[in-house]
C-alpha positions as MATLAB code, in Angstrom:
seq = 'XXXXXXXXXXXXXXXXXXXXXXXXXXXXXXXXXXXXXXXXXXXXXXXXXXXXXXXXXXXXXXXXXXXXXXXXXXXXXXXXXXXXXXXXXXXXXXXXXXXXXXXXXXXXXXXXXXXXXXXXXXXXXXXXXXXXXXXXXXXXXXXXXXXXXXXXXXXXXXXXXXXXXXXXXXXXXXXXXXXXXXXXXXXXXXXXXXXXXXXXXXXXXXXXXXXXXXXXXXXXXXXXXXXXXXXXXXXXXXXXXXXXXXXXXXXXX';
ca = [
      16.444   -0.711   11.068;
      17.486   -3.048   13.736;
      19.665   -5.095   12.112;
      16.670   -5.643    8.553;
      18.840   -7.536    5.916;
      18.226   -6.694    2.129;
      16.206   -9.394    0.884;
      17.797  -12.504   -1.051;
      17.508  -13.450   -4.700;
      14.500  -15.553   -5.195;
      15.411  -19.039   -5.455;
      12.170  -20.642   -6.676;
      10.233  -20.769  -10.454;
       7.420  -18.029  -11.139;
       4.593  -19.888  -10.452;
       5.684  -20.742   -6.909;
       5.578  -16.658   -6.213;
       2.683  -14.340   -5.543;
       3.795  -10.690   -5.400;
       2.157   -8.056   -3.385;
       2.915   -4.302   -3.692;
       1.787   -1.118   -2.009;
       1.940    1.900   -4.806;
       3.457    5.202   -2.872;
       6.892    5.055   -1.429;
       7.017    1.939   -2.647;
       6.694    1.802   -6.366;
       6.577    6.227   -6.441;
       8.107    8.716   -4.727;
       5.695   10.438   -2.376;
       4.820   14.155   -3.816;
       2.804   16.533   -1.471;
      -0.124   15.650   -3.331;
      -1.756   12.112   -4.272;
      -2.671   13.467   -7.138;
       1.114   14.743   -8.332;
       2.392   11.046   -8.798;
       3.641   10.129  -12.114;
       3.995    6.161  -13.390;
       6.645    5.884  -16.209;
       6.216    3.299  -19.019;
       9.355    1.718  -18.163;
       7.399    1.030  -14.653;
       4.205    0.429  -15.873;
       5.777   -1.977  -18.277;
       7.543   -3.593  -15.698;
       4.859   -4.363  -13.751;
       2.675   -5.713  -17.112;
       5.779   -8.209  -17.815;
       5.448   -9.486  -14.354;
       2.088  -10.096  -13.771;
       2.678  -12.418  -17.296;
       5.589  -14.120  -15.861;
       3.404  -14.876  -12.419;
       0.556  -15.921  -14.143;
      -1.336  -13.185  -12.893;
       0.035  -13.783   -9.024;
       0.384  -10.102   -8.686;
      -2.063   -7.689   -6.650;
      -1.346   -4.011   -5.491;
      -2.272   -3.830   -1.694;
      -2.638   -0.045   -1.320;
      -4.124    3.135    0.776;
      -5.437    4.182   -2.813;
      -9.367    3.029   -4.092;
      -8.949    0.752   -6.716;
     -10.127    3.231   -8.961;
      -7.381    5.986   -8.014;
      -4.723    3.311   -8.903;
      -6.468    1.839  -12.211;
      -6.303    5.703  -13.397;
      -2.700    6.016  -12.298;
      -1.459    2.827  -14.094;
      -3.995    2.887  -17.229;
      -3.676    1.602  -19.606;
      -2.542   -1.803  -16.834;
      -5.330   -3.163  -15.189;
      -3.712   -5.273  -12.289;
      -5.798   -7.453   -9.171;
      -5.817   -4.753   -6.159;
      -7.377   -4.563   -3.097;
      -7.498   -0.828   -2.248;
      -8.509    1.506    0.854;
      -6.388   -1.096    2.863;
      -8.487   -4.241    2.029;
     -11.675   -2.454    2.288;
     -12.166   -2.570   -1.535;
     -11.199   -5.969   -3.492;
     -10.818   -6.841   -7.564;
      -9.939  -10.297   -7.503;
      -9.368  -10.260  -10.837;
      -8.162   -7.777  -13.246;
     -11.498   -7.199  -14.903;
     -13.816   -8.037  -12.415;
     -16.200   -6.048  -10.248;
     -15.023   -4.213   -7.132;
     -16.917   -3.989   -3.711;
     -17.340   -0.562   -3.016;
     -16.921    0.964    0.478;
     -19.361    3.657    1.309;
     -18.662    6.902    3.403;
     -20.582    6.930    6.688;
     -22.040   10.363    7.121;
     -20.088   10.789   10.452;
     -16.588    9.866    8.756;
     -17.794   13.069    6.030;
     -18.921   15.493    9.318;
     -15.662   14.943   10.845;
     -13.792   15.681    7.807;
     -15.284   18.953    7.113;
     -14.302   19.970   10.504;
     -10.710   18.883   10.302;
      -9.976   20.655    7.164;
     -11.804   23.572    8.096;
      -9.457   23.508   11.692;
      -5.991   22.923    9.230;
      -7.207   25.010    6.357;
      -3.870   26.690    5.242;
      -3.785   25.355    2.142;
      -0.848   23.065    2.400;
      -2.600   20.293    4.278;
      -4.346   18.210    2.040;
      -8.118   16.084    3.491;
      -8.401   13.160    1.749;
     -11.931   11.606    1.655;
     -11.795    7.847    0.634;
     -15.121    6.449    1.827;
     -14.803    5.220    5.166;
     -11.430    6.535    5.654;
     -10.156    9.861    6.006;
      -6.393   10.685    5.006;
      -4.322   14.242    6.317;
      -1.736   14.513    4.621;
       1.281   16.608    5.384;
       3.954   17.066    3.473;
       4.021   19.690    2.599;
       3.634   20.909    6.113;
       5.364   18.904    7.990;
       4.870   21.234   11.048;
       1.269   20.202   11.309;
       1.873   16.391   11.236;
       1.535   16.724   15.643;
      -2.038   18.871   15.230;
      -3.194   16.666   12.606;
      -2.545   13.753   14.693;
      -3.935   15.581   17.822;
      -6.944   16.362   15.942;
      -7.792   12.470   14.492;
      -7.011   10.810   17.548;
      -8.988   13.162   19.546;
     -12.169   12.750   17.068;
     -11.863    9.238   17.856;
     -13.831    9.472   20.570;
     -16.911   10.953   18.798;
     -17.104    7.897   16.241;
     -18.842    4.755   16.942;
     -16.622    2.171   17.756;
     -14.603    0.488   15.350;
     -12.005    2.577   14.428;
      -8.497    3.148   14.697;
      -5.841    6.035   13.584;
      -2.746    4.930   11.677;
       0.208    7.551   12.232;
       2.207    7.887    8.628;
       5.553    9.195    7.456;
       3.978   12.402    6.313;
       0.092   12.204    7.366;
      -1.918   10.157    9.876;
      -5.215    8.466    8.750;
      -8.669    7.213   10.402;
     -10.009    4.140    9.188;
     -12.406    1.040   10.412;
     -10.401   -1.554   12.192;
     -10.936   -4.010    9.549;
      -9.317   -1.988    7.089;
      -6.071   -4.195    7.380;
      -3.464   -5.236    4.509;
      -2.589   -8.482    6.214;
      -6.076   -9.106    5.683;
      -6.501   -8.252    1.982;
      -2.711  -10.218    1.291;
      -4.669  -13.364    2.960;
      -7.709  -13.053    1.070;
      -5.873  -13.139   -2.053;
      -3.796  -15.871   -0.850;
      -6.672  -17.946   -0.256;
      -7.749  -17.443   -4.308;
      -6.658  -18.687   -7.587;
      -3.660  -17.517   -8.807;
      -2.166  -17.091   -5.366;
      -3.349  -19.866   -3.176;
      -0.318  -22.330   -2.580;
       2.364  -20.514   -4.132;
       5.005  -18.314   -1.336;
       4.074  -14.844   -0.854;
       6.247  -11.741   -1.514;
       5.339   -7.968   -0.119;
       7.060   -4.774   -0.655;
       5.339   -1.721    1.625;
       7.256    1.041    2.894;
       4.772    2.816    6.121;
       2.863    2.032    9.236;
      -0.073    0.503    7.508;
       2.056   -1.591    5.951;
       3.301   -3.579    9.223;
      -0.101   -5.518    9.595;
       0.771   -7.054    6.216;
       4.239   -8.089    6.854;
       2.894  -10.143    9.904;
       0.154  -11.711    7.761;
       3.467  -12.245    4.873;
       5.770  -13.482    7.788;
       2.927  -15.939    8.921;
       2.685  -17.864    5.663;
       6.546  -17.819    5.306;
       7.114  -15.558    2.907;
       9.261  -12.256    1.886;
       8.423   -9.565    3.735;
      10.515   -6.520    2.498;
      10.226   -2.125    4.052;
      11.528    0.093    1.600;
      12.488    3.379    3.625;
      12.164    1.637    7.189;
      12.552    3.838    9.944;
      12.521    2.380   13.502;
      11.761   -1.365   14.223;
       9.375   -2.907   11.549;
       8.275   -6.445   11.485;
       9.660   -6.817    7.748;
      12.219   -9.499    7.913;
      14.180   -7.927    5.007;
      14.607   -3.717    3.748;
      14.805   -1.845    0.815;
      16.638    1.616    0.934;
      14.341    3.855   -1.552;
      11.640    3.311   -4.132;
      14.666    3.269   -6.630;
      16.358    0.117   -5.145;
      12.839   -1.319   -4.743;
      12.415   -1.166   -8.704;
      16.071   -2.829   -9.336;
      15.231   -5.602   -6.842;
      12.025   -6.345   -8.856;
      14.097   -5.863  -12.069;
      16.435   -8.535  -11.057;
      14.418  -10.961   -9.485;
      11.624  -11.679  -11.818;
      13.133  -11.179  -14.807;
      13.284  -14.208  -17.652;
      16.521  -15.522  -16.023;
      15.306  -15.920  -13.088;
      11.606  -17.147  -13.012;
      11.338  -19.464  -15.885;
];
């Protein structure tokens, strides 16, 4: 961790907070399958009372398409920007930009699962990106990785691969969170007030610059190695009690 500190109470009234949050292994345990994620209502509650409290300043900044995380958290209906920025609701019942899948990005995933197809690896096909993921075989992580950065070269340019805790993904290079967080940031609710971001992977590190730059929070949850969070988390559970305890009533009114 490099010496990461565990971030400090929040010392300032709700509306001077905006609150970012990636979804898996952040606010849910991974599982080996997108799909096998489950959101409690003591979560999903949680989340409802603080998006109140911050006067909507709250926005999931996630892998997921805003669609995948509106079904995981219905009935809630929070801002998101999902597919890593690529996809924006900048408000909770507004419209959301699609993001189309190239007919290369679709080629190249048909050959990738058909060159991992054991049935534990699982393709996942969100527009312009492609996701491997591979927990639950971890012993294909190196030939999945082998296999995206090698297709690389076949794409137009413009993309990148992002190596994961359990997967590795290929998406356009301006698929970034830091640039989602500052779009928001640059928007009513957000605009003005001191930004907060929990993520807990790779393709969360471009956001904790863009959360460091403004002077904000910047919290990992699970960090392994260096990370440019100033402040870490050790699990999704101590994530949830450090949102518990810092925006409840006491402390935000």
């Amino acid at each position: 961790m490099s010496g990461v500190q565990k971030p400090p109470a929040l010392d300032l009234p709700a509306g001077q907070w905006a609150l970012f949050l990636d979804i898996d292994g952040t606010l849910l345990e991974h599982a080996s399958h997108p799909d096998a994620v489950f959101v409690t209502e003591e979560l999903r509650g949680l989340l409802d009372n603080i998006e109140q409290r911050l006067g909507g300043a709250l926005a999931f900044i996630t892998g997921r398409s805003v669609s995948a995380a509106d079904s995981l958290f219905h009935p809630l209906k929070l801002r998101a920007a999902g597919l890593y920025g690529l996809e924006h609701r900048l408000t909770p019942n507004g419209p959301v930009g699609a993001a189309d899948t190239p007919a290369d990005i679709a080629a190249l995933a048909d050959a990738i699962e058909a060159e991992l197809d054991d049935g534990q690896v699982y393709i996942e096909r969100k527009g312009p990106i492609l996701a491997i993921h591979t927990r639950a075989a971890p012993h294909l992580l190196a030939r999945a990785t082998e296999l995206v950065e090698r297709a690389v070269a076949q794409l137009p340019q413009g993309y990148r691969v992002i190596p994961g805790n359990a997967g590795v993904e290929l998406m356009p290079l301006e698929a970034v969170k830091g640039g989602a967080i500052r779009r928001f940031m640059e928007t009513p609710p957000f605009a003005g007030r001191r930004p907060v971001f929990l993520g807990d992977d790779t393709s969360d590190e471009n956001g904790f610059e863009a959360i460091n730059e403004a002077k904000g929070i910047s919290i990992r949850v699970k960090p392994k190695g260096r990370t440019a969070a100033t402040y870490a988390l050790d699990d999704v559970a101590e994530a949830i009690a450090w949102l518990e305890a810092n925006f409840e009533v006491s402390r935000v009114s």
